[in-house]
């Protein structure tokens, strides 16, 4: 696929990242898939069960969907590995059209109903792999995209950037990537590269299905109307193709809402927005201080 768009989806062994990568595959993309998992058994669900998924399996799913998947083992907590990842993309593909920052540290106690001080301190690692790692990947991506004059730097986020969700560390990470999109837009303005943060709704993933079974009173209703992660890939592609893409840059966008605006559906369905229940993204602020 020499003329296909090139995307990088970080943290795509399973979960949202896997679905987003496959969604780009459905659109014919060449997709670089990163993650730490080479062999099943390293990741576990909320109930302690072994989670499926490896970077190779995701890449194969991208192939099966109609794209070209390229698996790369990468620990996004290691800056040297991340630099090597982008060097390889530059050497092999010669360009990068879309970066989706999805790699995130998921703590075993994330959905437990406990105050933050009663959870392990390890929960703060989401600010290393999830926030800092997204900045590092975006820094490398911008250095590829700006010279080519076009690209999308996207952040996978959620309503947790506004409401209380899963505790302070999770919320700070989501609010942080929203602000990355806002401020990166200022620096990228006029280059053809845009930055957006997407608030995804409840997603159908391996972990969310376990959460539904573990805490049905909390998650069962959400899962009934949950989004397939492929939906987010199709939204990002539509944003890139939109005539007002520059106006969308810097915004935190609710996936369900921008999907309807751009005519993108999730397997033939419009998905609900949880704005009234969970809150609204902050609007762009035109002020700039140097």
PDB file of N, CA and C in Angstrom, residues 205-250:
ATOM      1  N   UNK A 205     -14.196  -2.948  25.422  1.00  0.00           N
ATOM      2  CA  UNK A 205     -12.832  -3.476  25.464  1.00  0.00           C
ATOM      3  C   UNK A 205     -12.808  -4.688  26.387  1.00  0.00           C
ATOM      4  N   UNK A 206     -11.672  -5.360  26.405  1.00  0.00           N
ATOM      5  CA  UNK A 206     -11.544  -6.528  27.279  1.00  0.00           C
ATOM      6  C   UNK A 206     -11.764  -6.137  28.737  1.00  0.00           C
ATOM      7  N   UNK A 207     -11.165  -5.024  29.152  1.00  0.00           N
ATOM      8  CA  UNK A 207     -11.288  -4.608  30.556  1.00  0.00           C
ATOM      9  C   UNK A 207     -12.697  -4.133  30.884  1.00  0.00           C
ATOM     10  N   UNK A 208     -13.339  -3.407  29.962  1.00  0.00           N
ATOM     11  CA  UNK A 208     -14.669  -2.886  30.276  1.00  0.00           C
ATOM     12  C   UNK A 208     -15.692  -4.007  30.403  1.00  0.00           C
ATOM     13  N   UNK A 209     -15.531  -5.060  29.633  1.00  0.00           N
ATOM     14  CA  UNK A 209     -16.457  -6.181  29.753  1.00  0.00           C
ATOM     15  C   UNK A 209     -16.275  -6.895  31.091  1.00  0.00           C
ATOM     16  N   UNK A 210     -15.030  -6.967  31.556  1.00  0.00           N
ATOM     17  CA  UNK A 210     -14.792  -7.538  32.886  1.00  0.00           C
ATOM     18  C   UNK A 210     -15.361  -6.616  33.962  1.00  0.00           C
ATOM     19  N   UNK A 211     -15.208  -5.298  33.765  1.00  0.00           N
ATOM     20  CA  UNK A 211     -15.769  -4.341  34.726  1.00  0.00           C
ATOM     21  C   UNK A 211     -17.284  -4.478  34.799  1.00  0.00           C
ATOM     22  N   UNK A 212     -17.923  -4.678  33.657  1.00  0.00           N
ATOM     23  CA  UNK A 212     -19.376  -4.877  33.644  1.00  0.00           C
ATOM     24  C   UNK A 212     -19.757  -6.096  34.463  1.00  0.00           C
ATOM     25  N   UNK A 213     -18.993  -7.160  34.309  1.00  0.00           N
ATOM     26  CA  UNK A 213     -19.313  -8.391  35.032  1.00  0.00           C
ATOM     27  C   UNK A 213     -18.967  -8.284  36.517  1.00  0.00           C
ATOM     28  N   UNK A 214     -17.896  -7.504  36.829  1.00  0.00           N
ATOM     29  CA  UNK A 214     -17.454  -7.362  38.210  1.00  0.00           C
ATOM     30  C   UNK A 214     -18.317  -6.372  38.980  1.00  0.00           C
ATOM     31  N   UNK A 215     -18.715  -5.267  38.319  1.00  0.00           N
ATOM     32  CA  UNK A 215     -19.511  -4.209  38.964  1.00  0.00           C
ATOM     33  C   UNK A 215     -20.722  -3.886  38.086  1.00  0.00           C
ATOM     34  N   UNK A 216     -21.665  -4.810  37.947  1.00  0.00           N
ATOM     35  CA  UNK A 216     -22.783  -4.597  37.009  1.00  0.00           C
ATOM     36  C   UNK A 216     -23.629  -3.377  37.345  1.00  0.00           C
ATOM     37  N   UNK A 217     -23.773  -3.065  38.639  1.00  0.00           N
ATOM     38  CA  UNK A 217     -24.602  -1.918  39.006  1.00  0.00           C
ATOM     39  C   UNK A 217     -23.993  -0.603  38.544  1.00  0.00           C
ATOM     40  N   UNK A 218     -22.681  -0.584  38.339  1.00  0.00           N
ATOM     41  CA  UNK A 218     -21.983   0.637  37.949  1.00  0.00           C
ATOM     42  C   UNK A 218     -21.796   0.737  36.426  1.00  0.00           C
ATOM     43  N   UNK A 219     -21.618  -0.401  35.767  1.00  0.00           N
ATOM     44  CA  UNK A 219     -21.195  -0.353  34.365  1.00  0.00           C
ATOM     45  C   UNK A 219     -22.148  -0.996  33.368  1.00  0.00           C
ATOM     46  N   UNK A 220     -23.106  -1.778  33.804  1.00  0.00           N
ATOM     47  CA  UNK A 220     -23.937  -2.533  32.860  1.00  0.00           C
ATOM     48  C   UNK A 220     -24.678  -1.621  31.890  1.00  0.00           C
ATOM     49  N   UNK A 221     -25.289  -0.542  32.405  1.00  0.00           N
ATOM     50  CA  UNK A 221     -26.052   0.347  31.525  1.00  0.00           C
ATOM     51  C   UNK A 221     -25.153   1.058  30.526  1.00  0.00           C
ATOM     52  N   UNK A 222     -23.964   1.501  30.981  1.00  0.00           N
ATOM     53  CA  UNK A 222     -23.029   2.168  30.090  1.00  0.00           C
ATOM     54  C   UNK A 222     -22.630   1.265  28.923  1.00  0.00           C
ATOM     55  N   UNK A 223     -22.338   0.011  29.229  1.00  0.00           N
ATOM     56  CA  UNK A 223     -21.837  -0.898  28.201  1.00  0.00           C
ATOM     57  C   UNK A 223     -22.884  -1.147  27.122  1.00  0.00           C
ATOM     58  N   UNK A 224     -24.161  -1.057  27.490  1.00  0.00           N
ATOM     59  CA  UNK A 224     -25.224  -1.296  26.508  1.00  0.00           C
ATOM     60  C   UNK A 224     -25.123  -0.331  25.326  1.00  0.00           C
ATOM     61  N   UNK A 225     -24.673   0.885  25.580  1.00  0.00           N
ATOM     62  CA  UNK A 225     -24.562   1.887  24.506  1.00  0.00           C
ATOM     63  C   UNK A 225     -23.107   2.248  24.227  1.00  0.00           C
ATOM     64  N   UNK A 226     -22.185   1.382  24.623  1.00  0.00           N
ATOM     65  CA  UNK A 226     -20.755   1.692  24.516  1.00  0.00           C
ATOM     66  C   UNK A 226     -20.295   1.765  23.068  1.00  0.00           C
ATOM     67  N   UNK A 227     -19.239   2.550  22.876  1.00  0.00           N
ATOM     68  CA  UNK A 227     -18.646   2.732  21.556  1.00  0.00           C
ATOM     69  C   UNK A 227     -17.651   1.611  21.257  1.00  0.00           C
ATOM     70  N   UNK A 228     -17.569   1.230  19.993  1.00  0.00           N
ATOM     71  CA  UNK A 228     -16.464   0.409  19.528  1.00  0.00           C
ATOM     72  C   UNK A 228     -15.280   1.346  19.277  1.00  0.00           C
ATOM     73  N   UNK A 229     -14.075   0.999  19.709  1.00  0.00           N
ATOM     74  CA  UNK A 229     -12.939   1.905  19.532  1.00  0.00           C
ATOM     75  C   UNK A 229     -12.642   2.241  18.072  1.00  0.00           C
ATOM     76  N   UNK A 230     -13.052   1.387  17.137  1.00  0.00           N
ATOM     77  CA  UNK A 230     -12.856   1.683  15.720  1.00  0.00           C
ATOM     78  C   UNK A 230     -13.522   3.005  15.337  1.00  0.00           C
ATOM     79  N   UNK A 231     -14.602   3.326  16.026  1.00  0.00           N
ATOM     80  CA  UNK A 231     -15.336   4.579  15.817  1.00  0.00           C
ATOM     81  C   UNK A 231     -14.405   5.780  15.958  1.00  0.00           C
ATOM     82  N   UNK A 232     -13.533   5.752  16.954  1.00  0.00           N
ATOM     83  CA  UNK A 232     -12.624   6.874  17.184  1.00  0.00           C
ATOM     84  C   UNK A 232     -11.651   7.037  16.025  1.00  0.00           C
ATOM     85  N   UNK A 233     -11.167   5.933  15.474  1.00  0.00           N
ATOM     86  CA  UNK A 233     -10.274   6.021  14.311  1.00  0.00           C
ATOM     87  C   UNK A 233     -10.985   6.684  13.144  1.00  0.00           C
ATOM     88  N   UNK A 234     -12.229   6.306  12.905  1.00  0.00           N
ATOM     89  CA  UNK A 234     -12.976   6.879  11.791  1.00  0.00           C
ATOM     90  C   UNK A 234     -13.230   8.374  12.024  1.00  0.00           C
ATOM     91  N   UNK A 235     -13.459   8.757  13.275  1.00  0.00           N
ATOM     92  CA  UNK A 235     -13.633  10.177  13.604  1.00  0.00           C
ATOM     93  C   UNK A 235     -12.361  10.954  13.312  1.00  0.00           C
ATOM     94  N   UNK A 236     -11.221  10.444  13.747  1.00  0.00           N
ATOM     95  CA  UNK A 236      -9.956  11.149  13.538  1.00  0.00           C
ATOM     96  C   UNK A 236      -9.664  11.305  12.049  1.00  0.00           C
ATOM     97  N   UNK A 237      -9.937  10.261  11.273  1.00  0.00           N
ATOM     98  CA  UNK A 237      -9.756  10.355   9.823  1.00  0.00           C
ATOM     99  C   UNK A 237     -10.669  11.429   9.237  1.00  0.00           C
ATOM    100  N   UNK A 238     -11.917  11.481   9.700  1.00  0.00           N
ATOM    101  CA  UNK A 238     -12.861  12.483   9.202  1.00  0.00           C
ATOM    102  C   UNK A 238     -12.420  13.898   9.590  1.00  0.00           C
ATOM    103  N   UNK A 239     -11.867  14.052  10.783  1.00  0.00           N
ATOM    104  CA  UNK A 239     -11.344  15.359  11.193  1.00  0.00           C
ATOM    105  C   UNK A 239     -10.215  15.784  10.264  1.00  0.00           C
ATOM    106  N   UNK A 240      -9.340  14.853   9.942  1.00  0.00           N
ATOM    107  CA  UNK A 240      -8.225  15.169   9.052  1.00  0.00           C
ATOM    108  C   UNK A 240      -8.713  15.600   7.676  1.00  0.00           C
ATOM    109  N   UNK A 241      -9.822  15.037   7.224  1.00  0.00           N
ATOM    110  CA  UNK A 241     -10.355  15.342   5.894  1.00  0.00           C
ATOM    111  C   UNK A 241     -11.342  16.512   5.897  1.00  0.00           C
ATOM    112  N   UNK A 242     -11.703  16.998   7.071  1.00  0.00           N
ATOM    113  CA  UNK A 242     -12.730  18.032   7.165  1.00  0.00           C
ATOM    114  C   UNK A 242     -12.229  19.364   6.598  1.00  0.00           C
ATOM    115  N   UNK A 243     -13.097  20.101   5.896  1.00  0.00           N
ATOM    116  CA  UNK A 243     -12.672  21.397   5.360  1.00  0.00           C
ATOM    117  C   UNK A 243     -12.333  22.413   6.442  1.00  0.00           C
ATOM    118  N   UNK A 244     -12.902  22.245   7.643  1.00  0.00           N
ATOM    119  CA  UNK A 244     -12.615  23.168   8.749  1.00  0.00           C
ATOM    120  C   UNK A 244     -11.670  22.547   9.771  1.00  0.00           C
ATOM    121  N   UNK A 245     -10.773  21.694   9.321  1.00  0.00           N
ATOM    122  CA  UNK A 245      -9.876  20.977  10.227  1.00  0.00           C
ATOM    123  C   UNK A 245      -9.068  21.939  11.088  1.00  0.00           C
ATOM    124  N   UNK A 246      -8.667  23.076  10.535  1.00  0.00           N
ATOM    125  CA  UNK A 246      -7.886  24.036  11.313  1.00  0.00           C
ATOM    126  C   UNK A 246      -8.708  24.606  12.465  1.00  0.00           C
ATOM    127  N   UNK A 247     -10.004  24.806  12.248  1.00  0.00           N
ATOM    128  CA  UNK A 247     -10.866  25.326  13.312  1.00  0.00           C
ATOM    129  C   UNK A 247     -11.075  24.296  14.410  1.00  0.00           C
ATOM    130  N   UNK A 248     -11.014  23.019  14.048  1.00  0.00           N
ATOM    131  CA  UNK A 248     -11.176  21.963  15.042  1.00  0.00           C
ATOM    132  C   UNK A 248      -9.908  21.785  15.876  1.00  0.00           C
ATOM    133  N   UNK A 249      -8.786  22.201  15.338  1.00  0.00           N
ATOM    134  CA  UNK A 249      -7.509  22.020  16.032  1.00  0.00           C
ATOM    135  C   UNK A 249      -7.500  22.765  17.365  1.00  0.00           C
ATOM    136  N   UNK A 250      -6.926  22.128  18.356  1.00  0.00           N
ATOM    137  CA  UNK A 250      -6.843  22.716  19.690  1.00  0.00           C
ATOM    138  C   UNK A 250      -8.043  22.431  20.558  1.00  0.00           C
TER     139      UNK A 250
END
